[in-house]
Amino acid sequence: MIWNPNKECMSRDEMSALQGKRLHKIVEYVYHNVPFYRNKLQEMDIRPDDIQTIEDIKKLPFTTKKDLRDNYPFGLQAAPQSEIIRVHASSGTTGNPTIVGYTRKDIGVWSECMARCLTAYGITRDDTFSVAYGYGLFTGGLGAHYGVEHLGASVIPAGTGNTEKHLKLIRDLGITGIACTPSYALYLAETMDKLGITKDQIKLRAGAFGAEPWTESMRKEIESRLGLKGYNLYGLSEIMGPCVSYECQEQNGSHICEDHFYPEIINPVTLENLPNGQSGELVFTTLTKEGMPLLRYRTRDLCSLMTGQCNCGRTSIRMGRIEGRSDDMLIIRGINVFPSQVESVVLSMPEFAPRYMLVVDRVNNLDTLQVQVELRQEFFTATFDTPAAIDELEKKLAAKLKSVLSISAKVQLKAPGTIERSQGKSAHIIDKRNL
Amino acid sequence: MTIHQLSIFLENTAGSLVQVLRQLKKANVQLVAITIADTAEYGILRVVCAEPTRACEELKKAGIAVAISDVFALKLDNEPGCAADVIELFSQAGISIAYVYTFLYEGKGILVFRTDNTELARETIVKNNLPFIDEDALAQWR
């Protein structure tokens, strides 16, 4: 089933023409409404009229997470505040979250694209669909929620947590679809085992999994334990939220809603465009966004693009699995974590040496984060000669980390001089998750 | 009236205890008593020794997290119930004790304890004329 065959199955020529027209319009729009872009374009001597076809996109400047940070909170917003009806926020690298405002039309486009995803997963208005992403500032919960409503299925806003009650509802209400992180899906399976609920007692048929990296073997495990088919759902809040791309029944790459989000793959070092099929950094331009339109936003996600008509009938370009990151961002329990965030917290406490190590693992299918810090020799005074005093110090750091990272981390105190002095950024991280 | 005790932060990893003891050996420090308060992830090694100030400096030079804490060291009679009688006095005075351990000195049991209410503890010791050992006694330990 296809939600919007007009767009999802458009001929390539028509799609390029539509993208070119929309690109011209969005460049004109940001030129007149976002000083940041007007200055950039003027510096490069580009006028909106220079951008007529989608090929002209290569003339445009890139946008990075740093640009969002530097223009915190509303510097890149194009629409007047009176037109903004919702604001989401995602984690940033230095304590400032990324703020994304949406107009009524943006929410409409988001719901439309999300409905495309759900339809590709085989969800119809006859389904009962549970959204188990976090609701709130994170785009996952509300983004998926509005899509389910737009499609016309019954939405169960389960959110995260209270897993036992959620499982009871899955069984008793005959819930047929679910959206959550893949690790939460596995956690559901574990909880089912614990409660003695078998997969024959539940009717889950399709799962929309995203917001964190996952592997084929995780997919197989989720599918066999929950008795459903698991589909990839990709998105990022800077561009919109979940809905940017989705797998169809063929599961041969994720179809991009390219009439709204134009993808490119670049070499992250030279910034040159790479041919389709080659792996590089994924870049998106929002072609229709009003609230915070972005030109050539560098996602830092590494993947490749696939062209050609899919067996499902869709003609839209597809992206392969995310192969990694071109920066050192970690995704832990669906939340973006930057080592520099941890660094800023550690540096703010004189009790610790300016060194740390992040150890990420997956225990019982849930991501865990351990932050190792070194006690500074001169701060180890007579006050600390009982475990209670040291525990308190650990708790103080853990609380600060929690408020900055939005996820809890376990603090492990190390003796002075025992954490390896790192050379590069990635040396701060041990990721045992094997993704 | 108190003695200096070394408090040392130790990770719960193989070799961390011996690393500290090796440094003390190198510095020719005479140990009197050692005990460890341990948790799942780390431990605090408490050491009573001759020349604690010098020992502390040596350990610091070796990069070890060490601090000097002042603790009381009372002499006990070698009779059943003597520890109970002594601690009872502090308890009655409303003094709470953070930790306690014992060692033998010149054939006598020595009760080491730390309290945050040092002044009141001193008063209690004086009032009850409790025998104690001090830094000088430790310095003569050989």
Coordinates of C-alpha atoms in Angstrom, one line a residue:
Chain A
M1 CA 0.0 0.0 0.0
I2 CA 1.1 3.5 -0.8
W3 CA -0.2 6.6 1.0
N4 CA 0.5 9.2 -1.6
P5 CA 1.3 7.5 -5.0
N6 CA 1.3 11.0 -6.6
K7 CA 4.5 11.8 -4.8
E8 CA 6.0 8.5 -3.8
C9 CA 5.7 7.1 -7.3
M10 CA 6.4 10.3 -9.3
S11 CA 8.5 9.9 -12.4
R12 CA 12.1 11.0 -11.9
D13 CA 11.8 14.0 -14.3
E14 CA 8.7 15.3 -12.6
M15 CA 10.3 14.8 -9.1
S16 CA 13.5 16.7 -10.2
A17 CA 11.3 19.5 -11.6
L18 CA 9.3 19.7 -8.4
Q19 CA 12.4 19.7 -6.3
G20 CA 14.0 22.5 -8.4
K21 CA 10.9 24.7 -8.1
R22 CA 10.7 24.1 -4.4
L23 CA 14.4 24.7 -3.9
H24 CA 14.2 28.1 -5.6
K25 CA 11.3 29.0 -3.4
I26 CA 13.0 28.0 -0.2
V27 CA 16.2 29.8 -1.0
E28 CA 14.2 32.9 -1.8
Y29 CA 12.3 32.4 1.5
V30 CA 15.4 32.1 3.7
Y31 CA 17.1 34.9 1.8
H32 CA 14.4 37.3 2.9
N33 CA 13.7 35.9 6.3
V34 CA 16.9 34.5 7.9
P35 CA 19.7 37.0 8.2
F36 CA 22.2 34.2 8.8
Y37 CA 21.4 32.7 5.3
R38 CA 21.2 36.1 3.6
N39 CA 24.7 37.0 4.8
K40 CA 26.1 33.7 3.8
L41 CA 24.6 33.8 0.3
Q42 CA 25.6 37.4 -0.2
E43 CA 29.2 36.5 0.9
M44 CA 29.2 33.8 -1.8
D45 CA 27.6 36.2 -4.3
I46 CA 24.5 34.0 -4.7
R47 CA 21.1 35.5 -5.4
P48 CA 17.9 33.4 -5.1
D49 CA 17.4 33.7 -8.9
D50 CA 20.7 31.9 -9.4
I51 CA 19.0 28.8 -8.0
Q52 CA 16.5 27.4 -10.5
T53 CA 17.0 23.7 -10.8
I54 CA 17.8 21.0 -8.2
E55 CA 21.3 20.7 -9.7
D56 CA 21.9 24.3 -8.5
I57 CA 21.9 23.0 -4.9
K58 CA 25.6 22.4 -5.2
K59 CA 26.2 26.2 -5.2
L60 CA 24.6 26.6 -1.8
P61 CA 26.4 26.7 1.5
F62 CA 26.2 23.9 4.1
T63 CA 24.6 24.3 7.5
T64 CA 26.0 22.5 10.5
K65 CA 25.0 21.8 14.1
K66 CA 27.4 24.5 15.1
D67 CA 25.5 27.0 13.1
L68 CA 22.3 26.0 15.0
R69 CA 24.2 26.3 18.3
D70 CA 25.7 29.7 17.4
N71 CA 22.3 31.0 16.5
Y72 CA 20.6 29.6 19.6
P73 CA 17.7 29.7 20.2
F74 CA 15.7 31.2 17.3
G75 CA 18.4 32.6 15.0
L76 CA 17.6 30.2 12.1
Q77 CA 13.9 30.4 12.5
A78 CA 12.3 31.9 9.3
A79 CA 8.7 32.1 10.3
P80 CA 7.5 34.8 12.8
Q81 CA 6.8 33.5 16.3
S82 CA 3.1 34.0 15.8
E83 CA 3.1 31.3 13.1
I84 CA 5.0 28.8 15.3
I85 CA 2.6 26.3 16.9
R86 CA 5.1 23.9 18.4
V87 CA 8.7 23.8 19.5
H88 CA 10.9 20.7 20.0
A89 CA 14.4 20.6 21.5
S90 CA 17.1 18.1 21.0
S91 CA 20.4 17.8 22.8
G92 CA 23.3 20.0 21.8
T93 CA 27.0 19.8 22.4
T94 CA 27.6 22.5 24.9
G95 CA 24.5 22.5 27.1
N96 CA 22.4 24.5 24.6
P97 CA 19.7 22.3 23.0
T98 CA 18.8 22.6 19.4
I99 CA 15.5 24.4 19.2
V100 CA 13.1 23.6 16.3
G101 CA 9.9 25.6 15.7
Y102 CA 7.2 24.2 13.5
T103 CA 4.4 26.1 11.8
R104 CA 0.9 24.6 11.3
K105 CA 1.9 23.6 7.8
D106 CA 5.1 22.0 9.0
I107 CA 3.1 19.8 11.4
G108 CA 0.9 18.9 8.5
V109 CA 3.9 17.9 6.3
W110 CA 5.3 15.9 9.2
S111 CA 2.0 14.0 9.7
E112 CA 1.7 13.4 6.0
C113 CA 5.2 12.0 5.7
M114 CA 4.7 9.9 8.8
A115 CA 1.5 8.5 7.3
R116 CA 3.6 7.5 4.3
C117 CA 5.9 5.6 6.6
L118 CA 3.1 3.8 8.4
T119 CA 1.3 2.9 5.2
A120 CA 4.6 1.4 3.9
Y121 CA 4.7 -0.8 7.0
G122 CA 1.3 -2.1 6.2
I123 CA -0.6 0.0 8.8
T124 CA -4.2 1.1 7.9
R125 CA -7.0 2.9 9.7
D126 CA -8.2 -0.5 11.0
D127 CA -5.0 -0.9 13.1
T128 CA -4.4 0.0 16.7
F129 CA -0.9 1.5 17.0
S130 CA 1.1 2.1 20.1
V131 CA 3.7 4.9 20.2
A132 CA 6.4 4.0 22.6
Y133 CA 8.9 6.7 21.9
G134 CA 9.4 9.4 24.5
Y135 CA 6.8 12.1 24.4
G136 CA 7.9 15.6 25.1
L137 CA 10.8 17.7 23.8
F138 CA 12.0 14.7 21.8
T139 CA 10.4 14.5 18.4
G140 CA 9.8 10.8 18.4
G141 CA 6.6 10.6 20.5
L142 CA 4.5 13.4 19.2
G143 CA 5.9 13.0 15.6
A144 CA 4.8 9.4 15.3
H145 CA 1.6 10.1 17.2
Y146 CA 0.4 12.8 14.8
G147 CA 1.2 10.5 11.9
V148 CA -0.9 7.7 13.3
E149 CA -3.8 10.1 13.8
H150 CA -3.4 11.5 10.3
L151 CA -3.5 8.0 8.9
G152 CA -6.7 7.3 10.9
A153 CA -5.5 4.3 12.9
S154 CA -6.1 4.3 16.7
V155 CA -3.1 5.7 18.5
I156 CA -2.1 4.4 22.0
P157 CA 0.2 7.1 23.4
A158 CA 2.1 4.6 25.6
G159 CA 5.4 6.6 25.8
T160 CA 8.3 4.9 27.5
G161 CA 8.3 3.4 30.9
N162 CA 5.6 1.4 32.6
T163 CA 6.4 -1.5 30.4
E164 CA 4.3 -4.1 32.2
K165 CA 1.1 -2.0 31.8
H166 CA 2.0 -1.3 28.2
L167 CA 2.4 -5.1 27.5
K168 CA -1.0 -5.7 29.2
L169 CA -2.5 -3.2 26.8
I170 CA -0.7 -4.7 23.8
R171 CA -2.3 -8.0 24.7
D172 CA -5.7 -7.0 25.9
L173 CA -6.4 -4.3 23.2
G174 CA -5.0 -6.4 20.4
I175 CA -2.5 -3.7 19.4
T176 CA -1.1 -4.4 16.0
G177 CA 1.6 -1.9 15.4
I178 CA 4.3 -0.2 17.5
A179 CA 6.8 2.5 17.2
C180 CA 9.8 2.6 19.5
T181 CA 13.6 2.3 19.7
P182 CA 14.9 -1.2 18.7
S183 CA 16.4 -1.6 22.1
Y184 CA 13.1 -0.9 23.8
A185 CA 11.5 -3.5 21.5
L186 CA 14.0 -6.1 22.9
Y187 CA 13.3 -4.9 26.4
L188 CA 9.6 -5.5 25.7
A189 CA 10.4 -9.0 24.6
E190 CA 12.4 -9.6 27.8
T191 CA 9.5 -8.2 30.0
M192 CA 7.1 -10.5 28.1
D193 CA 9.3 -13.5 29.1
K194 CA 9.3 -12.3 32.7
L195 CA 5.5 -11.9 32.8
G196 CA 5.0 -15.2 31.0
I197 CA 3.3 -13.5 28.0
T198 CA 4.0 -15.5 24.8
K199 CA 4.0 -14.0 21.3
D200 CA 0.9 -16.0 20.4
Q201 CA -1.0 -14.0 22.9
I202 CA -0.3 -10.7 21.2
K203 CA -1.2 -9.4 17.8
L204 CA 1.7 -7.1 17.0
R205 CA 2.3 -7.2 13.2
A206 CA 4.5 -4.3 12.4
G207 CA 7.2 -2.3 14.3
A208 CA 8.6 1.1 13.3
F209 CA 12.0 1.2 14.8
G210 CA 14.4 4.1 14.8
A211 CA 16.1 6.9 16.7
E212 CA 19.2 4.7 17.4
P213 CA 21.5 2.5 15.3
W214 CA 20.5 -1.1 15.0
T215 CA 21.7 -4.2 13.2
E216 CA 20.2 -7.0 11.0
S217 CA 20.7 -9.4 13.8
M218 CA 18.8 -7.2 16.2
R219 CA 16.0 -7.0 13.6
K220 CA 15.9 -10.8 13.4
E221 CA 15.8 -11.2 17.2
I222 CA 13.0 -8.6 17.6
E223 CA 11.0 -10.2 14.8
S224 CA 11.2 -13.7 16.2
R225 CA 10.6 -12.7 19.8
L226 CA 7.7 -10.3 19.2
G227 CA 6.3 -12.1 16.1
L228 CA 6.2 -8.9 14.0
K229 CA 8.0 -7.5 11.0
G230 CA 10.4 -4.7 12.0
Y231 CA 10.9 -1.7 9.7
N232 CA 13.4 1.1 9.8
L233 CA 12.2 4.6 10.5
Y234 CA 14.7 7.4 10.1
G235 CA 14.5 11.1 11.0
L236 CA 16.2 13.9 12.9
S237 CA 14.7 16.8 14.7
E238 CA 16.7 19.5 12.8
I239 CA 15.1 18.3 9.6
M240 CA 11.6 17.3 11.0
G241 CA 11.7 14.3 13.3
P242 CA 10.8 10.7 12.5
C243 CA 9.3 10.5 9.0
V244 CA 12.3 11.5 6.8
S245 CA 12.7 8.0 5.4
Y246 CA 11.1 4.6 5.9
E247 CA 11.4 1.0 4.7
C248 CA 8.7 -0.6 2.6
Q249 CA 7.8 -4.3 2.4
E250 CA 10.9 -4.9 0.2
Q251 CA 13.2 -3.7 3.0
N252 CA 15.8 -2.7 0.4
G253 CA 16.9 0.7 1.8
S254 CA 14.7 3.4 3.3
H255 CA 12.6 5.6 0.9
I256 CA 13.2 9.3 1.5
C257 CA 10.3 11.7 1.4
E258 CA 12.4 13.6 -1.2
D259 CA 9.7 16.0 -2.2
H260 CA 10.2 17.5 1.2
F261 CA 13.7 16.5 2.2
Y262 CA 16.3 16.6 -0.5
P263 CA 19.2 14.2 0.2
E264 CA 22.9 14.5 -0.9
I265 CA 25.9 12.4 0.0
I266 CA 29.2 14.3 0.5
N267 CA 32.7 13.5 1.4
P268 CA 32.9 14.9 5.0
V269 CA 36.4 16.1 4.5
T270 CA 36.4 17.7 1.0
L271 CA 32.7 18.5 1.1
E272 CA 32.4 17.3 -2.5
N273 CA 29.3 15.5 -3.7
L274 CA 29.7 11.8 -4.1
P275 CA 27.9 9.7 -6.7
N276 CA 24.9 7.5 -5.7
G277 CA 26.0 4.2 -4.2
Q278 CA 29.0 5.6 -2.6
S279 CA 29.2 6.0 1.2
G280 CA 29.6 9.4 2.7
E281 CA 27.9 12.0 5.0
L282 CA 24.2 12.4 4.5
V283 CA 23.1 16.0 3.9
F284 CA 19.4 17.2 3.8
T285 CA 17.8 20.4 2.5
T286 CA 14.3 21.0 3.7
L287 CA 12.3 21.9 0.5
T288 CA 9.0 23.0 2.1
K289 CA 9.7 23.8 5.7
E290 CA 8.4 27.1 7.1
G291 CA 9.5 27.2 10.7
M292 CA 13.2 26.4 10.5
P293 CA 14.1 25.6 6.9
L294 CA 17.7 24.4 6.5
L295 CA 19.9 24.4 3.4
R296 CA 22.3 21.5 3.0
Y297 CA 22.2 20.4 6.7
R298 CA 25.1 18.1 7.5
T299 CA 23.5 15.2 9.5
R300 CA 26.9 13.6 10.3
D301 CA 25.3 10.2 9.6
L302 CA 27.3 8.1 7.2
C303 CA 25.4 6.1 4.5
S304 CA 24.8 5.7 0.8
L305 CA 21.9 6.5 -1.5
M306 CA 20.2 4.1 -3.9
T307 CA 18.3 5.0 -7.1
G308 CA 16.0 3.0 -9.3
Q309 CA 12.4 2.0 -8.9
C310 CA 11.8 -0.3 -6.0
N311 CA 9.8 -3.5 -6.4
C312 CA 7.1 -1.9 -4.1
G313 CA 6.4 0.6 -7.0
R314 CA 7.9 3.7 -5.3
T315 CA 10.4 5.7 -7.4
S316 CA 11.8 7.7 -4.5
I317 CA 15.5 7.6 -3.7
R318 CA 16.5 5.2 -0.9
M319 CA 19.1 5.5 1.8
G320 CA 21.1 2.5 3.1
R321 CA 21.7 1.7 6.7
I322 CA 23.5 4.3 8.8
E323 CA 27.0 3.0 8.9
G324 CA 28.4 5.4 11.4
R325 CA 29.0 9.0 12.3
S326 CA 31.4 11.5 10.9
D327 CA 31.7 13.1 14.4
D328 CA 31.9 11.5 17.8
M329 CA 28.3 11.7 18.7
L330 CA 26.9 8.7 20.5
I331 CA 23.3 7.7 20.4
I332 CA 22.4 6.1 23.8
R333 CA 18.8 5.0 24.4
G334 CA 17.8 7.2 21.5
I335 CA 19.4 10.3 23.0
N336 CA 22.3 12.1 21.4
V337 CA 25.3 12.3 23.7
F338 CA 28.4 14.2 22.8
P339 CA 31.6 13.5 24.8
S340 CA 32.2 17.2 24.9
Q341 CA 29.0 17.5 27.1
V342 CA 30.6 15.1 29.6
E343 CA 33.8 17.1 29.4
S344 CA 32.1 20.4 30.2
V345 CA 30.6 18.8 33.3
V346 CA 33.8 17.1 34.5
L347 CA 35.7 20.4 34.0
S348 CA 33.2 22.2 36.1
M349 CA 34.0 20.1 39.1
P350 CA 37.5 20.8 40.7
E351 CA 37.4 17.4 42.5
F352 CA 38.2 15.6 39.2
A353 CA 41.1 15.7 36.8
P354 CA 40.2 17.0 33.3
R355 CA 40.1 13.4 31.9
Y356 CA 37.3 11.0 31.4
M357 CA 36.2 7.9 29.7
L358 CA 32.8 7.0 28.4
V359 CA 31.9 3.3 28.4
V360 CA 28.8 2.4 26.5
D361 CA 27.4 -1.0 26.7
R362 CA 24.1 -2.8 26.2
V363 CA 22.9 -4.8 29.2
N364 CA 19.6 -6.7 28.9
N365 CA 19.0 -4.9 25.6
L366 CA 19.2 -1.5 27.2
D367 CA 22.0 0.9 26.6
T368 CA 24.1 1.8 29.6
L369 CA 26.5 4.7 30.0
Q370 CA 29.3 4.7 32.5
V371 CA 31.4 7.8 33.0
Q372 CA 34.9 7.2 34.5
V373 CA 36.6 10.1 36.1
E374 CA 39.8 10.5 38.0
L375 CA 39.8 11.8 41.5
R376 CA 42.3 14.7 41.7
Q377 CA 45.0 13.9 44.2
E378 CA 44.9 17.3 46.0
F379 CA 41.1 17.1 46.5
F380 CA 41.3 13.8 48.3
T381 CA 41.2 15.1 51.9
A382 CA 40.3 13.7 55.2
T383 CA 36.7 14.4 54.5
F384 CA 36.8 11.5 51.9
D385 CA 38.0 8.8 54.3
T386 CA 34.5 7.1 54.3
P387 CA 32.7 5.5 51.4
A388 CA 29.6 7.7 52.2
A389 CA 31.6 10.8 51.4
I390 CA 32.9 9.4 48.1
D391 CA 29.4 8.1 47.2
E392 CA 28.1 11.6 47.7
L393 CA 30.8 13.0 45.4
E394 CA 29.8 10.5 42.7
K395 CA 26.1 11.3 43.2
K396 CA 26.9 15.0 42.7
L397 CA 28.6 14.3 39.4
A398 CA 25.9 11.9 38.3
A399 CA 23.2 14.5 39.0
K400 CA 25.1 17.1 36.9
L401 CA 25.5 14.7 34.1
K402 CA 21.9 13.7 34.1
S403 CA 20.8 17.3 33.8
V404 CA 23.1 18.0 30.9
L405 CA 22.8 14.7 29.0
S406 CA 19.1 13.9 29.8
I407 CA 20.0 10.3 30.5
S408 CA 21.4 8.8 33.6
A409 CA 25.0 7.8 33.7
K410 CA 26.8 5.6 36.2
V411 CA 29.8 7.4 37.6
Q412 CA 32.9 5.3 38.3
L413 CA 35.7 7.0 40.3
K414 CA 39.2 6.1 39.3
A415 CA 42.5 6.7 41.2
P416 CA 44.6 9.6 40.0
G417 CA 46.6 8.8 36.8
T418 CA 44.7 5.7 35.8
I419 CA 42.7 7.0 32.9
E420 CA 44.7 6.8 29.7
R421 CA 45.7 10.2 28.3
S422 CA 43.8 10.4 25.0
Q423 CA 45.3 11.6 21.8
G424 CA 42.2 12.1 19.7
K425 CA 38.5 12.7 20.5
S426 CA 37.4 9.1 19.9
A427 CA 39.9 7.9 22.5
H428 CA 37.4 9.1 25.1
I429 CA 34.9 6.4 24.2
I430 CA 34.7 2.7 24.6
D431 CA 31.5 1.5 22.8
K432 CA 31.0 -2.2 23.6
R433 CA 27.6 -2.4 21.8
N434 CA 29.0 -4.0 18.7
L435 CA 26.6 -2.2 16.3
Chain B
M1 CA 45.4 12.9 72.0
T2 CA 44.8 11.7 68.4
I3 CA 47.0 9.8 66.0
H4 CA 47.4 10.4 62.3
Q5 CA 45.9 7.8 60.1
L6 CA 46.5 7.6 56.3
S7 CA 43.3 7.3 54.2
I8 CA 44.0 6.1 50.7
F9 CA 41.7 5.8 47.8
L10 CA 42.0 2.4 46.1
E11 CA 40.3 1.1 42.9
N12 CA 38.8 -2.4 43.1
T13 CA 41.4 -3.7 40.6
A14 CA 44.0 -6.3 41.0
G15 CA 47.3 -4.8 42.1
S16 CA 46.1 -1.5 43.5
L17 CA 46.7 -2.5 47.2
V18 CA 50.1 -3.9 46.5
Q19 CA 51.0 -0.7 44.6
V20 CA 50.5 1.3 47.8
L21 CA 52.2 -1.2 50.0
R22 CA 55.2 -1.3 47.7
Q23 CA 55.6 2.5 47.9
L24 CA 55.5 2.3 51.8
K25 CA 58.0 -0.5 51.7
K26 CA 60.3 1.6 49.4
A27 CA 60.0 4.5 51.9
N28 CA 60.9 2.1 54.7
V29 CA 57.7 2.9 56.6
Q30 CA 56.8 0.7 59.6
L31 CA 53.2 -0.4 59.4
V32 CA 51.2 -0.8 62.6
A33 CA 47.7 -1.6 61.3
I34 CA 45.8 -1.6 58.0
T35 CA 42.2 -2.1 57.2
I36 CA 40.0 -1.5 54.2
A37 CA 36.5 -0.1 53.9
D38 CA 35.3 -1.5 50.6
T39 CA 32.4 -0.9 48.3
A40 CA 31.6 -2.7 45.0
E41 CA 33.8 -0.3 43.0
Y42 CA 36.5 1.1 45.2
G43 CA 38.0 0.9 48.7
I44 CA 39.5 3.2 51.2
L45 CA 42.6 1.8 52.8
R46 CA 43.3 3.0 56.3
V47 CA 46.8 2.8 57.6
V48 CA 48.3 3.4 61.0
C49 CA 52.1 3.6 60.8
A50 CA 55.2 5.2 62.3
E51 CA 56.0 8.5 60.7
P52 CA 52.6 9.1 59.0
T53 CA 53.5 12.6 57.8
R54 CA 56.5 11.4 55.9
A55 CA 54.7 8.3 54.6
C56 CA 51.9 10.6 53.3
E57 CA 54.4 12.8 51.5
E58 CA 56.0 9.7 49.9
L59 CA 52.7 8.4 48.7
K60 CA 51.7 11.7 47.3
K61 CA 54.9 11.9 45.3
A62 CA 53.9 8.5 43.8
G63 CA 50.7 10.1 42.6
I64 CA 48.4 8.2 45.1
A65 CA 45.3 9.8 46.5
V66 CA 46.1 10.0 50.2
A67 CA 45.0 12.1 53.1
I68 CA 45.7 12.3 56.8
S69 CA 42.8 11.8 59.1
D70 CA 43.0 12.3 62.8
V71 CA 41.6 9.4 64.8
F72 CA 41.5 8.4 68.4
A73 CA 43.4 5.4 69.7
L74 CA 42.3 4.2 73.1
K75 CA 44.0 1.4 75.1
L76 CA 41.8 -1.4 76.2
D77 CA 42.1 -3.8 79.1
N78 CA 42.4 -7.4 77.8
E79 CA 39.1 -8.4 79.4
P80 CA 35.7 -9.4 77.9
G81 CA 33.4 -6.4 77.6
C82 CA 36.0 -3.7 77.8
A83 CA 35.2 -2.4 74.2
A84 CA 31.6 -2.3 75.1
D85 CA 32.3 -0.3 78.2
V86 CA 34.4 2.3 76.4
I87 CA 32.1 2.8 73.5
E88 CA 29.2 3.0 75.9
L89 CA 30.8 6.2 77.4
F90 CA 30.8 7.9 74.0
S91 CA 27.4 6.7 73.1
Q92 CA 26.0 8.2 76.4
A93 CA 27.8 11.5 75.5
G94 CA 25.9 11.5 72.2
I95 CA 28.9 11.0 70.1
S96 CA 28.4 9.0 66.9
I97 CA 31.3 6.9 65.6
A98 CA 32.0 6.8 61.8
Y99 CA 34.2 3.7 61.9
V100 CA 36.2 1.6 64.3
Y101 CA 38.9 -1.0 64.2
T102 CA 41.5 -2.5 66.6
F103 CA 45.1 -3.5 66.7
L104 CA 47.6 -4.7 69.3
Y105 CA 50.2 -2.5 70.9
E106 CA 52.6 -3.6 73.6
G107 CA 50.2 -6.5 74.4
K108 CA 47.2 -4.2 74.8
G109 CA 44.3 -3.9 72.5
I110 CA 44.0 -0.5 70.8
L111 CA 40.6 0.7 69.7
V112 CA 40.8 3.2 66.8
F113 CA 37.8 5.3 65.9
R114 CA 36.8 8.4 64.1
T115 CA 34.1 10.8 65.0
D116 CA 33.1 14.2 63.6
N117 CA 32.5 15.4 67.2
T118 CA 36.2 15.6 68.1
E119 CA 35.8 18.1 70.9
L120 CA 33.2 16.2 72.8
A121 CA 35.2 13.0 72.3
R122 CA 38.3 14.7 73.9
E123 CA 36.2 15.8 76.8
T124 CA 34.9 12.3 77.3
I125 CA 38.3 10.8 77.3
V126 CA 39.7 13.4 79.8
K127 CA 36.6 13.1 82.1
N128 CA 36.8 9.3 82.2
N129 CA 40.6 9.3 82.4
L130 CA 40.7 6.8 79.5
P131 CA 44.2 5.7 78.5
F132 CA 45.2 6.5 74.9
I133 CA 48.2 6.4 72.6
D134 CA 49.4 9.4 70.7
E135 CA 51.8 10.2 67.9
D136 CA 54.9 9.9 70.2
A137 CA 53.9 6.3 71.0
L138 CA 53.7 5.5 67.2
A139 CA 57.0 7.1 66.5
Q140 CA 58.7 4.7 68.9
W141 CA 57.2 1.7 67.2
R142 CA 60.0 -0.5 66.1

